[in-house]
Amino acid sequence: MLLFIPSPPLFSEAIFGADYYWIAIVVGLLITILGQAIRGATIGLAYIVRGGKDKKVYAEHLVTEGLFSHVRNPLYIGNILMLLGLGILANSLIYTVIIIPIFLFIYQCIVLAEENFLRKKFGGEFDIYIKRVHRWIPTLAGFRETFANMEFKWKRWLIKEYNTQFIWLCGIVLIILFKYPQLTYDDASLRNTIAAILVLIFAVYYFTVRYMKKTKKWTAN
């Protein structure tokens, strides 16, 4: 809902010309898709069972392989890029320069709380890990080896992400169709029909993956 707050644009026709909206669409999509790709690679290679359980920070073991060998918080980086990309896609100056920094502050607080927990639970093992891997800035060296030496489990990616993906995809469609009526020739009926068809397709995907998960035909292992 924050994406639809009335806001000055990041890209305007006065500055960027009649096709200004394509800048927001292309740049926004590239960034938000990159965010989902990072989340997908993180989950598919080495999913981390960490976060909240019974309103407390929780972790089974310290995960340092996969993308966690390049940066300590790849899932949060993916989230931030997804949110930033959507803000640019929505061409919202307020969301991009005000809301995103708020999200960054929230994630930093979460990370500090998690790190405090992990340091207490894993001690020296965690201290060695944080000396080797940065909190937010990825180390690009060795990416090819990481993917070559690990199996990407696409089923795990889908069953862990299908809910996020459904909301994310619906958000993209609604932003593009309702923010940029030029794309549907200012025809509200055409816009609504396209939106309904795409949301229906995403819903089929959602319930298919949900069914495969609930019936245990697909597992996270």
Short mmCIF file of C-alpha atoms in Angstrom, two decimals, residues 40-49 60-61 65 150-162 209-221:
data_model
loop_
_atom_site.label_atom_id
_atom_site.label_comp_id
_atom_site.label_asym_id
_atom_site.label_seq_id
_atom_site.Cartn_x
_atom_site.Cartn_y
_atom_site.Cartn_z
CA GLY A 40 16.27 -17.89 -4.71
CA ALA A 41 19.98 -18.67 -4.89
CA THR A 42 20.29 -18.38 -1.11
CA ILE A 43 17.41 -20.74 -0.40
CA GLY A 44 18.18 -23.16 -3.22
CA LEU A 45 21.83 -23.60 -2.25
CA ALA A 46 21.88 -23.52 1.55
CA TYR A 47 18.71 -22.53 3.32
CA ILE A 48 19.22 -21.07 6.78
CA VAL A 49 16.78 -22.12 9.49
CA GLU A 60 19.60 -24.59 14.57
CA HIS A 61 23.20 -24.26 13.44
CA GLU A 65 28.02 -22.22 2.93
CA MET A 150 26.61 -27.15 -4.58
CA GLU A 151 23.32 -28.53 -5.86
CA PHE A 152 20.59 -25.96 -6.44
CA LYS A 153 17.37 -27.37 -4.95
CA TRP A 154 14.68 -25.63 -6.97
CA LYS A 155 11.81 -27.39 -5.21
CA ARG A 156 13.00 -26.02 -1.88
CA TRP A 157 13.20 -22.56 -3.44
CA LEU A 158 9.61 -22.78 -4.69
CA ILE A 159 8.01 -24.18 -1.53
CA LYS A 160 9.82 -21.63 0.65
CA GLU A 161 9.13 -18.67 -1.62
CA TYR A 162 5.76 -19.28 -3.30
CA VAL A 209 3.03 -25.22 -5.15
CA ARG A 210 1.03 -25.08 -1.92
CA TYR A 211 -0.62 -28.39 -2.81
CA MET A 212 2.73 -30.00 -3.61
CA LYS A 213 4.06 -28.78 -0.26
CA LYS A 214 1.08 -29.78 1.88
CA THR A 215 0.89 -33.26 0.33
CA LYS A 216 4.67 -33.60 0.78
CA LYS A 217 5.12 -34.45 -2.87
CA TRP A 218 7.75 -31.70 -2.76
CA THR A 219 9.97 -31.29 0.29
CA ALA A 220 12.62 -28.79 1.33
CA ASN A 221 15.33 -31.46 1.55
#
